[in-house]
PDB file of C-alpha atoms in Angstrom:
ATOM      1  CA  MET A 112      82.388  64.001 135.556  1.00 81.00           C
ATOM      2  CA  ASP A 113      81.003  64.056 131.853  1.00 94.00           C
ATOM      3  CA  THR A 114      82.499  67.073 130.066  1.00 97.00           C
ATOM      4  CA  ILE A 115      82.296  68.930 126.858  1.00 97.00           C
ATOM      5  CA  LYS A 116      84.648  71.539 125.305  1.00 97.00           C
ATOM      6  CA  LEU A 117      83.070  74.708 123.979  1.00 97.00           C
ATOM      7  CA  HIS A 118      85.140  77.707 122.789  1.00 98.00           C
ATOM      8  CA  GLY A 119      88.185  76.571 124.708  1.00 98.00           C
ATOM      9  CA  PHE A 120      86.273  75.804 127.960  1.00 98.00           C
ATOM     10  CA  THR A 121      86.068  72.420 129.380  1.00 97.00           C
ATOM     11  CA  LEU A 122      82.611  72.434 130.946  1.00 98.00           C
ATOM     12  CA  GLU A 123      80.414  69.960 132.860  1.00 96.00           C
ATOM     13  CA  ARG A 124      77.838  68.433 130.251  1.00 97.00           C
ATOM     14  CA  GLN A 125      74.287  69.659 131.068  1.00 96.00           C
ATOM     15  CA  PRO A 126      70.762  69.139 129.592  1.00 94.00           C
ATOM     16  CA  ALA A 127      69.281  71.284 126.941  1.00 90.00           C
ATOM     17  CA  PRO A 128      68.204  74.696 128.488  1.00 90.00           C
ATOM     18  CA  PRO A 129      64.618  75.222 128.910  1.00 85.00           C
ATOM     19  CA  VAL A 130      64.260  77.803 126.442  1.00 87.00           C
ATOM     20  CA  LYS A 131      65.332  77.211 122.837  1.00 86.00           C
ATOM     21  CA  LEU A 132      66.855  80.763 122.440  1.00 89.00           C
ATOM     22  CA  ALA A 133      69.214  80.093 125.489  1.00 96.00           C
ATOM     23  CA  GLU A 134      71.306  77.870 123.271  1.00 96.00           C
ATOM     24  CA  SER A 135      72.256  80.806 120.973  1.00 97.00           C
ATOM     25  CA  TYR A 136      72.783  82.899 124.180  1.00 98.00           C
ATOM     26  CA  SER A 137      74.933  80.274 125.747  1.00 98.00           C
ATOM     27  CA  ASP A 138      77.149  80.027 122.602  1.00 98.00           C
ATOM     28  CA  THR A 139      77.398  83.715 122.231  1.00 98.00           C
ATOM     29  CA  ALA A 140      78.185  84.335 125.956  1.00 99.00           C
ATOM     30  CA  LEU A 141      80.818  81.687 125.818  1.00 99.00           C
ATOM     31  CA  ARG A 142      82.359  82.923 122.544  1.00 99.00           C
ATOM     32  CA  LEU A 143      82.585  86.521 124.002  1.00 99.00           C
ATOM     33  CA  SER A 144      84.219  85.142 127.166  1.00 99.00           C
ATOM     34  CA  ALA A 145      86.818  83.178 125.338  1.00 99.00           C
ATOM     35  CA  ARG A 146      88.177  86.483 123.528  1.00 98.00           C
ATOM     36  CA  PRO A 147      91.510  87.820 124.778  1.00 98.00           C
ATOM     37  CA  MET A 148      91.093  90.580 127.331  1.00 98.00           C
ATOM     38  CA  PRO A 149      94.084  92.817 127.299  1.00 98.00           C
ATOM     39  CA  GLY A 150      94.591  94.360 130.803  1.00 98.00           C
ATOM     40  CA  ILE A 151      92.835  91.729 132.528  1.00 98.00           C
ATOM     41  CA  VAL A 152      94.319  88.921 134.752  1.00 98.00           C
ATOM     42  CA  ALA A 153      91.918  85.941 134.870  1.00 98.00           C
ATOM     43  CA  HIS A 154      92.097  83.435 137.869  1.00 98.00           C
ATOM     44  CA  ARG A 155      90.039  80.670 136.853  1.00 98.00           C
ATOM     45  CA  ASP A 156      88.593  78.006 138.996  1.00 98.00           C
ATOM     46  CA  VAL A 157      89.721  79.419 142.306  1.00 98.00           C
ATOM     47  CA  ALA A 158      88.779  76.647 144.701  1.00 96.00           C
ATOM     48  CA  TRP A 159      86.969  77.717 147.979  1.00 94.00           C
ATOM     49  CA  GLY A 160      85.967  74.207 149.072  1.00 94.00           C
ATOM     50  CA  PRO A 161      86.507  70.425 148.057  1.00 95.00           C
ATOM     51  CA  GLU A 162      83.508  70.028 145.857  1.00 94.00           C
ATOM     52  CA  ARG A 163      83.888  70.602 142.022  1.00 92.00           C
ATOM     53  CA  TRP A 164      81.106  73.273 142.191  1.00 93.00           C
ATOM     54  CA  GLN A 165      83.005  75.219 144.829  1.00 97.00           C
ATOM     55  CA  ARG A 166      84.887  77.355 142.354  1.00 98.00           C
ATOM     56  CA  PHE A 167      84.799  80.850 141.119  1.00 99.00           C
ATOM     57  CA  ASP A 168      86.527  82.927 138.260  1.00 99.00           C
ATOM     58  CA  VAL A 169      88.191  86.165 139.251  1.00 99.00           C
ATOM     59  CA  PHE A 170      89.046  88.815 136.589  1.00 99.00           C
ATOM     60  CA  ALA A 171      91.223  91.675 137.784  1.00 98.00           C
ATOM     61  CA  PRO A 172      92.577  94.565 135.917  1.00 98.00           C
ATOM     62  CA  THR A 173      96.470  94.844 135.731  1.00 96.00           C
ATOM     63  CA  GLY A 174      98.216  97.716 137.300  1.00 91.00           C
ATOM     64  CA  ALA A 175      95.724  98.574 139.976  1.00 93.00           C
ATOM     65  CA  LYS A 176      97.411 100.835 142.604  1.00 91.00           C
ATOM     66  CA  ARG A 177      94.829  99.915 145.387  1.00 95.00           C
ATOM     67  CA  ALA A 178      92.459  97.073 146.197  1.00 98.00           C
ATOM     68  CA  LEU A 179      89.463  97.352 144.000  1.00 98.00           C
ATOM     69  CA  PRO A 180      85.764  96.901 144.782  1.00 99.00           C
ATOM     70  CA  VAL A 181      84.213  93.587 143.763  1.00 99.00           C
ATOM     71  CA  LEU A 182      81.003  92.681 141.545  1.00 99.00           C
ATOM     72  CA  ILE A 183      80.142  89.086 142.049  1.00 99.00           C
ATOM     73  CA  PHE A 184      77.801  88.023 139.087  1.00 99.00           C
ATOM     74  CA  LEU A 185      75.792  84.948 139.159  1.00 99.00           C
ATOM     75  CA  HIS A 186      74.926  83.048 136.013  1.00 99.00           C
ATOM     76  CA  GLY A 187      71.201  82.322 134.947  1.00 98.00           C
ATOM     77  CA  GLY A 188      69.899  79.129 133.417  1.00 97.00           C
ATOM     78  CA  GLY A 189      66.535  78.857 135.140  1.00 97.00           C
ATOM     79  CA  TRP A 190      68.328  77.027 138.203  1.00 98.00           C
ATOM     80  CA  VAL A 191      68.655  73.902 136.092  1.00 97.00           C
ATOM     81  CA  VAL A 192      71.512  74.763 133.870  1.00 97.00           C
ATOM     82  CA  GLY A 193      74.184  77.345 133.508  1.00 98.00           C
ATOM     83  CA  TRP A 194      78.032  77.806 133.662  1.00 98.00           C
ATOM     84  CA  LYS A 195      80.015  80.634 135.395  1.00 99.00           C
ATOM     85  CA  GLU A 196      81.904  80.899 132.098  1.00 99.00           C
ATOM     86  CA  TRP A 197      78.715  82.802 130.686  1.00 99.00           C
ATOM     87  CA  GLY A 198      79.755  85.924 132.644  1.00 99.00           C
ATOM     88  CA  GLY A 199      83.551  86.295 131.967  1.00 99.00           C
ATOM     89  CA  PHE A 200      82.873  88.557 128.968  1.00 99.00           C
ATOM     90  CA  MET A 201      81.842  91.298 131.315  1.00 99.00           C
ATOM     91  CA  ALA A 202      85.304  91.729 132.719  1.00 99.00           C
ATOM     92  CA  PRO A 203      86.669  94.510 130.714  1.00 99.00           C
ATOM     93  CA  ALA A 204      83.622  96.614 131.206  1.00 99.00           C
ATOM     94  CA  VAL A 205      83.569  95.868 134.820  1.00 99.00           C
ATOM     95  CA  ALA A 206      87.218  96.944 134.957  1.00 98.00           C
ATOM     96  CA  ALA A 207      86.486 100.106 133.402  1.00 98.00           C
ATOM     97  CA  ALA A 208      83.816 100.811 136.198  1.00 98.00           C
ATOM     98  CA  GLY A 209      86.562 100.328 138.659  1.00 98.00           C
ATOM     99  CA  ALA A 210      85.792  96.941 139.856  1.00 99.00           C
ATOM    100  CA  ILE A 211      86.858  93.329 139.933  1.00 99.00           C
ATOM    101  CA  LEU A 212      84.562  90.656 138.411  1.00 99.00           C
ATOM    102  CA  VAL A 213      83.874  87.405 140.116  1.00 99.00           C
ATOM    103  CA  CYS A 214      81.804  84.601 138.580  1.00 99.00           C
ATOM    104  CA  PRO A 215      80.833  81.687 140.976  1.00 99.00           C
ATOM    105  CA  THR A 216      79.064  78.534 140.214  1.00 97.00           C
ATOM    106  CA  TYR A 217      76.347  76.722 142.412  1.00 98.00           C
ATOM    107  CA  ARG A 218      74.483  73.486 142.309  1.00 98.00           C
ATOM    108  CA  LEU A 219      71.627  73.119 140.067  1.00 98.00           C
ATOM    109  CA  ALA A 220      68.079  71.601 140.153  1.00 98.00           C
ATOM    110  CA  PRO A 221      66.469  69.265 139.857  1.00 97.00           C
ATOM    111  CA  ALA A 222      69.228  67.280 141.699  1.00 97.00           C
ATOM    112  CA  HIS A 223      69.520  70.224 144.133  1.00 98.00           C
ATOM    113  CA  ARG A 224      66.387  72.162 144.824  1.00 98.00           C
ATOM    114  CA  PHE A 225      65.716  75.450 146.577  1.00 98.00           C
ATOM    115  CA  PRO A 226      67.144  76.584 149.080  1.00 98.00           C
ATOM    116  CA  THR A 227      70.405  74.466 148.315  1.00 98.00           C
ATOM    117  CA  PHE A 228      71.585  76.813 145.606  1.00 98.00           C
ATOM    118  CA  LEU A 229      70.743  79.849 147.625  1.00 98.00           C
ATOM    119  CA  GLU A 230      73.032  78.600 150.502  1.00 98.00           C
ATOM    120  CA  ASP A 231      75.722  77.863 147.947  1.00 98.00           C
ATOM    121  CA  CYS A 232      75.571  81.481 146.704  1.00 98.00           C
ATOM    122  CA  LEU A 233      75.703  82.762 150.376  1.00 98.00           C
ATOM    123  CA  ASP A 234      78.813  80.482 150.954  1.00 98.00           C
ATOM    124  CA  ALA A 235      80.413  81.693 147.683  1.00 98.00           C
ATOM    125  CA  VAL A 236      79.883  85.379 148.760  1.00 98.00           C
ATOM    126  CA  ALA A 237      81.696  84.476 152.112  1.00 98.00           C
ATOM    127  CA  ALA A 238      84.445  82.679 150.302  1.00 98.00           C
ATOM    128  CA  VAL A 239      84.983  85.706 148.034  1.00 98.00           C
ATOM    129  CA  LYS A 240      85.141  87.975 151.060  1.00 98.00           C
ATOM    130  CA  GLN A 241      87.705  85.784 152.638  1.00 97.00           C
ATOM    131  CA  ARG A 242      89.843  85.199 149.477  1.00 97.00           C
ATOM    132  CA  ILE A 243      89.533  88.328 147.336  1.00 98.00           C
ATOM    133  CA  GLY A 244      92.299  90.311 148.930  1.00 97.00           C
ATOM    134  CA  GLU A 245      95.020  88.045 147.685  1.00 96.00           C
ATOM    135  CA  LEU A 246      93.745  88.706 144.351  1.00 97.00           C
ATOM    136  CA  GLY A 247      93.393  92.401 144.378  1.00 97.00           C
ATOM    137  CA  GLY A 248      89.874  92.982 145.641  1.00 98.00           C
ATOM    138  CA  ASP A 249      88.601  95.068 148.478  1.00 98.00           C
ATOM    139  CA  ALA A 250      86.537  92.825 150.631  1.00 98.00           C
ATOM    140  CA  ARG A 251      84.971  95.920 152.212  1.00 97.00           C
ATOM    141  CA  GLN A 252      83.011  96.726 149.235  1.00 98.00           C
ATOM    142  CA  ILE A 253      81.245  94.015 147.468  1.00 99.00           C
ATOM    143  CA  TYR A 254      78.184  94.066 144.971  1.00 99.00           C
ATOM    144  CA  ILE A 255      76.240  91.441 143.822  1.00 99.00           C
ATOM    145  CA  GLY A 256      74.366  90.891 140.494  1.00 99.00           C
ATOM    146  CA  GLY A 257      73.152  88.075 138.229  1.00 99.00           C
ATOM    147  CA  HIS A 258      71.109  87.416 135.250  1.00 99.00           C
ATOM    148  CA  SER A 259      67.835  85.875 135.040  1.00 98.00           C
ATOM    149  CA  ALA A 260      67.752  83.025 137.738  1.00 98.00           C
ATOM    150  CA  GLY A 261      71.184  84.497 138.818  1.00 99.00           C
ATOM    151  CA  GLY A 262      69.390  87.794 139.437  1.00 99.00           C
ATOM    152  CA  HIS A 263      66.794  86.030 141.485  1.00 99.00           C
ATOM    153  CA  LEU A 264      69.631  84.472 143.587  1.00 99.00           C
ATOM    154  CA  ALA A 265      71.500  87.830 143.988  1.00 99.00           C
ATOM    155  CA  ALA A 266      68.396  89.405 145.293  1.00 99.00           C
ATOM    156  CA  MET A 267      67.760  86.590 147.717  1.00 99.00           C
ATOM    157  CA  VAL A 268      71.298  86.968 148.995  1.00 99.00           C
ATOM    158  CA  GLY A 269      71.005  90.677 149.535  1.00 99.00           C
ATOM    159  CA  PHE A 270      67.349  90.475 151.228  1.00 98.00           C
ATOM    160  CA  ARG A 271      67.770  87.427 153.392  1.00 98.00           C
ATOM    161  CA  ARG A 272      69.937  89.015 156.096  1.00 97.00           C
ATOM    162  CA  ASP A 273      68.528  86.479 158.473  1.00 97.00           C
ATOM    163  CA  LEU A 274      70.572  83.843 156.495  1.00 97.00           C
ATOM    164  CA  TRP A 275      73.905  85.908 156.619  1.00 97.00           C
ATOM    165  CA  ARG A 276      74.959  84.310 159.862  1.00 92.00           C
ATOM    166  CA  GLY A 277      78.155  85.946 160.087  1.00 92.00           C
ATOM    167  CA  ARG A 278      79.020  84.953 156.481  1.00 95.00           C
ATOM    168  CA  ILE A 279      78.101  88.345 154.907  1.00 96.00           C
ATOM    169  CA  GLY A 280      77.908  91.768 156.737  1.00 96.00           C
ATOM    170  CA  LYS A 281      77.956  95.408 155.896  1.00 95.00           C
ATOM    171  CA  GLU A 282      80.621  94.845 153.049  1.00 97.00           C
ATOM    172  CA  LEU A 283      77.709  93.901 150.759  1.00 98.00           C
ATOM    173  CA  ARG A 284      76.866  97.257 149.478  1.00 98.00           C
ATOM    174  CA  GLY A 285      74.275  96.765 146.419  1.00 99.00           C
ATOM    175  CA  ILE A 286      72.241  94.427 144.502  1.00 99.00           C
ATOM    176  CA  LEU A 287      71.947  94.563 140.636  1.00 99.00           C
ATOM    177  CA  PRO A 288      69.656  91.773 139.108  1.00 99.00           C
ATOM    178  CA  VAL A 289      69.397  91.874 135.375  1.00 99.00           C
ATOM    179  CA  SER A 290      66.210  90.436 134.044  1.00 99.00           C
ATOM    180  CA  GLY A 291      65.693  88.916 137.466  1.00 99.00           C
ATOM    181  CA  ILE A 292      62.938  86.459 138.207  1.00 98.00           C
ATOM    182  CA  LEU A 293      61.911  88.134 141.536  1.00 99.00           C
ATOM    183  CA  ASP A 294      58.469  86.419 142.088  1.00 98.00           C
ATOM    184  CA  LEU A 295      58.113  82.718 141.959  1.00 98.00           C
ATOM    185  CA  VAL A 296      54.503  82.614 142.928  1.00 98.00           C
ATOM    186  CA  HIS A 297      52.469  81.318 139.934  1.00 95.00           C
ATOM    187  CA  GLU A 298      48.618  80.355 140.584  1.00 92.00           C
ATOM    188  CA  ASN A 299      47.572  77.698 138.265  1.00 91.00           C
ATOM    189  CA  PRO A 300      50.411  77.646 135.960  1.00 92.00           C
ATOM    190  CA  ALA A 301      49.940  76.323 132.400  1.00 92.00           C
ATOM    191  CA  PRO A 302      51.262  72.742 131.997  1.00 92.00           C
ATOM    192  CA  GLU A 303      54.803  72.430 130.731  1.00 89.00           C
ATOM    193  CA  SER A 304      55.220  76.105 131.188  1.00 91.00           C
ATOM    194  CA  LEU A 305      58.372  77.539 132.918  1.00 91.00           C
ATOM    195  CA  GLU A 306      56.195  78.754 135.623  1.00 93.00           C
ATOM    196  CA  ALA A 307      54.995  75.126 136.194  1.00 95.00           C
ATOM    197  CA  ALA A 308      58.726  73.862 135.914  1.00 95.00           C
ATOM    198  CA  VAL A 309      59.382  76.222 139.102  1.00 96.00           C
ATOM    199  CA  TYR A 310      57.093  73.801 141.016  1.00 97.00           C
ATOM    200  CA  SER A 311      57.938  70.543 139.397  1.00 96.00           C
ATOM    201  CA  THR A 312      61.718  71.080 139.234  1.00 96.00           C
ATOM    202  CA  VAL A 313      63.130  74.026 141.311  1.00 98.00           C
ATOM    203  CA  LEU A 314      61.236  74.129 144.711  1.00 98.00           C
ATOM    204  CA  ALA A 315      61.404  71.396 147.164  1.00 96.00           C
ATOM    205  CA  SER A 316      57.746  71.768 147.729  1.00 95.00           C
ATOM    206  CA  ALA A 317      54.998  74.022 146.192  1.00 95.00           C
ATOM    207  CA  GLY A 318      54.570  75.857 149.590  1.00 95.00           C
ATOM    208  CA  ASP A 319      58.179  77.123 149.112  1.00 98.00           C
ATOM    209  CA  ASP A 320      57.086  79.671 146.405  1.00 98.00           C
ATOM    210  CA  VAL A 321      56.471  82.668 148.621  1.00 98.00           C
ATOM    211  CA  GLY A 322      59.562  82.039 150.751  1.00 98.00           C
ATOM    212  CA  ALA A 323      61.590  81.562 147.562  1.00 99.00           C
ATOM    213  CA  SER A 324      60.371  84.906 146.043  1.00 99.00           C
ATOM    214  CA  PRO A 325      62.646  87.968 146.702  1.00 99.00           C
ATOM    215  CA  VAL A 326      59.631  90.351 146.426  1.00 99.00           C
ATOM    216  CA  THR A 327      58.439  88.658 149.607  1.00 99.00           C
ATOM    217  CA  TYR A 328      61.416  90.380 151.468  1.00 99.00           C
ATOM    218  CA  ALA A 329      61.362  93.920 149.800  1.00 98.00           C
ATOM    219  CA  ALA A 330      60.820  95.737 153.138  1.00 98.00           C
ATOM    220  CA  SER A 331      64.303  94.183 154.390  1.00 98.00           C
ATOM    221  CA  LEU A 332      66.146  95.961 151.807  1.00 98.00           C
ATOM    222  CA  ARG A 333      69.078  97.893 153.530  1.00 98.00           C
ATOM    223  CA  MET A 334      71.371  98.682 150.652  1.00 98.00           C
ATOM    224  CA  LYS A 335      71.426 100.047 147.107  1.00 98.00           C
ATOM    225  CA  MET A 336      69.364  98.264 144.502  1.00 99.00           C
ATOM    226  CA  LEU A 337      69.096  98.518 140.712  1.00 99.00           C
ATOM    227  CA  LEU A 338      66.286  96.665 138.905  1.00 99.00           C
ATOM    228  CA  ALA A 339      67.144  96.233 135.213  1.00 99.00           C
ATOM    229  CA  TRP A 340      65.044  94.488 132.554  1.00 99.00           C
ATOM    230  CA  GLY A 341      64.402  94.468 128.915  1.00 99.00           C
ATOM    231  CA  GLU A 342      61.775  96.260 126.930  1.00 99.00           C
ATOM    232  CA  ASN A 343      61.235  92.927 125.214  1.00 99.00           C
ATOM    233  CA  ASP A 344      61.843  90.631 128.240  1.00 98.00           C
ATOM    234  CA  SER A 345      59.570  87.810 129.202  1.00 96.00           C
ATOM    235  CA  GLN A 346      56.360  88.738 130.654  1.00 96.00           C
ATOM    236  CA  ARG A 347      57.088  87.094 133.891  1.00 95.00           C
ATOM    237  CA  VAL A 348      60.280  89.088 134.266  1.00 98.00           C
ATOM    238  CA  LYS A 349      58.500  92.380 133.516  1.00 98.00           C
ATOM    239  CA  ASP A 350      55.674  91.541 135.968  1.00 98.00           C
ATOM    240  CA  SER A 351      57.953  90.498 138.719  1.00 98.00           C
ATOM    241  CA  ASN A 352      60.123  93.620 138.475  1.00 99.00           C
ATOM    242  CA  ASP A 353      56.966  95.849 138.410  1.00 99.00           C
ATOM    243  CA  LYS A 354      55.873  93.846 141.477  1.00 99.00           C
ATOM    244  CA  MET A 355      59.172  94.311 143.268  1.00 99.00           C
ATOM    245  CA  ALA A 356      59.383  98.114 142.283  1.00 99.00           C
ATOM    246  CA  ALA A 357      55.762  98.432 143.884  1.00 99.00           C
ATOM    247  CA  ALA A 358      56.771  96.552 147.099  1.00 99.00           C
ATOM    248  CA  LEU A 359      59.976  98.540 147.442  1.00 99.00           C
ATOM    249  CA  THR A 360      57.932 101.716 147.043  1.00 99.00           C
ATOM    250  CA  GLU A 361      55.417 100.734 149.510  1.00 98.00           C
ATOM    251  CA  ALA A 362      58.066  99.801 152.001  1.00 98.00           C
ATOM    252  CA  GLY A 363      59.716 103.088 151.524  1.00 98.00           C
ATOM    253  CA  ARG A 364      62.959 101.499 150.352  1.00 98.00           C
ATOM    254  CA  PRO A 365      64.891 103.581 147.960  1.00 98.00           C
ATOM    255  CA  PHE A 366      65.958 101.886 144.652  1.00 99.00           C
ATOM    256  CA  GLU A 367      66.738 102.555 141.079  1.00 99.00           C
ATOM    257  CA  GLN A 368      65.286 100.951 137.880  1.00 99.00           C
ATOM    258  CA  MET A 369      66.358 100.718 134.213  1.00 99.00           C
ATOM    259  CA  LYS A 370      64.192  99.522 131.323  1.00 98.00           C
ATOM    260  CA  LEU A 371      66.664  98.436 128.554  1.00 99.00           C
ATOM    261  CA  ALA A 372      65.127  99.615 125.255  1.00 98.00           C
ATOM    262  CA  GLY A 373      64.856  96.987 122.509  1.00 99.00           C
ATOM    263  CA  LEU A 374      66.469  94.192 124.464  1.00 99.00           C
ATOM    264  CA  ASP A 375      65.018  90.763 125.085  1.00 98.00           C
ATOM    265  CA  HIS A 376      65.690  88.419 127.984  1.00 98.00           C
ATOM    266  CA  PHE A 377      69.130  87.410 126.820  1.00 98.00           C
ATOM    267  CA  GLY A 378      70.088  90.551 125.211  1.00 99.00           C
ATOM    268  CA  THR A 379      70.024  92.355 128.549  1.00 99.00           C
ATOM    269  CA  HIS A 380      72.965  90.220 129.606  1.00 99.00           C
ATOM    270  CA  LEU A 381      75.005  90.277 126.422  1.00 99.00           C
ATOM    271  CA  ALA A 382      74.703  94.123 126.168  1.00 99.00           C
ATOM    272  CA  LEU A 383      76.800  94.275 129.278  1.00 99.00           C
ATOM    273  CA  GLN A 384      79.950  93.594 127.082  1.00 99.00           C
ATOM    274  CA  ASP A 385      79.758  97.368 126.374  1.00 99.00           C
ATOM    275  CA  ALA A 386      81.611  99.330 129.099  1.00 99.00           C
ATOM    276  CA  ALA A 387      79.455 102.482 127.831  1.00 99.00           C
ATOM    277  CA  HIS A 388      76.215 100.678 128.917  1.00 99.00           C
ATOM    278  CA  PRO A 389      74.306 102.760 131.445  1.00 99.00           C
ATOM    279  CA  TRP A 390      74.165  99.891 133.860  1.00 99.00           C
ATOM    280  CA  TYR A 391      77.949 100.505 134.404  1.00 99.00           C
ATOM    281  CA  ASP A 392      77.260 104.138 135.017  1.00 99.00           C
ATOM    282  CA  VAL A 393      75.179 103.069 138.087  1.00 99.00           C
ATOM    283  CA  LEU A 394      77.878 100.660 139.430  1.00 99.00           C
ATOM    284  CA  SER A 395      80.694 103.191 138.917  1.00 99.00           C
ATOM    285  CA  ARG A 396      78.536 105.912 140.773  1.00 99.00           C
ATOM    286  CA  TRP A 397      77.786 103.436 143.650  1.00 98.00           C
ATOM    287  CA  ILE A 398      81.479 102.641 144.050  1.00 98.00           C
ATOM    288  CA  ALA A 399      82.391 106.340 144.192  1.00 98.00           C
ATOM    289  CA  GLU A 400      79.692 106.982 146.878  1.00 97.00           C
ATOM    290  CA  ASN A 401      80.939 104.150 148.883  1.00 92.00           C
ATOM    291  CA  ALA A 402      84.672 104.979 148.701  1.00 85.00           C
TER     292      ALA A 402
END
């Protein structure tokens, strides 16, 4: 495996991200995740299978007197790049909300196209459910979130109950996509656009776009859901969250939504370093309601 070292992390070398601003985001997320975290025990690269991508990082607060609920957070990167280490900086804020943070990895396109990485995420949730008890977590109360493409995958994991097949059950209590890409259907996408790349790079075939879109399954929601996106987010993220909100409303499924003032697509995630962020107010309220 070809590796690089960034901010103290040894990472698998990846191609340049599809959006130039993502390079700055990546550097900032890694720098924040490399900072000391007093009061947090980090269990890195917990193996749940023999493959190098079958790993997750666990961040647990020290001194907990009981098993804590779990937030699984999936990294973004347009399904083609990304490291689990992008999410570690959230750990102190997640701990303040009363939970343990778990950051898994999954295989990436174009070498592995949809639905491979969705199956990886389903398997990762099942592995967390099986292993988290020994690391201080309560496997009976699990939430799943993610940023950008990770938000898409978090929503798919929560909606696609038909794919759970005993791997996941009622312990999955809520879905929290941040700037999630919730609709992958793009008619006549502009050449070289990110929308075109969904068809050329991410999906196994063009006809998979409807089945790969969380909005298709809005009526199947059976748990809590928070839609969060930035005021200055990408247009496709804004549109897909609006479409999801409309679909959930039409289906009569309760949900919450949060437009994050002044934030762009990457700022929505980086802002989650702040334990006082209102996103954590929702998470901590859900935890209390499910206790």
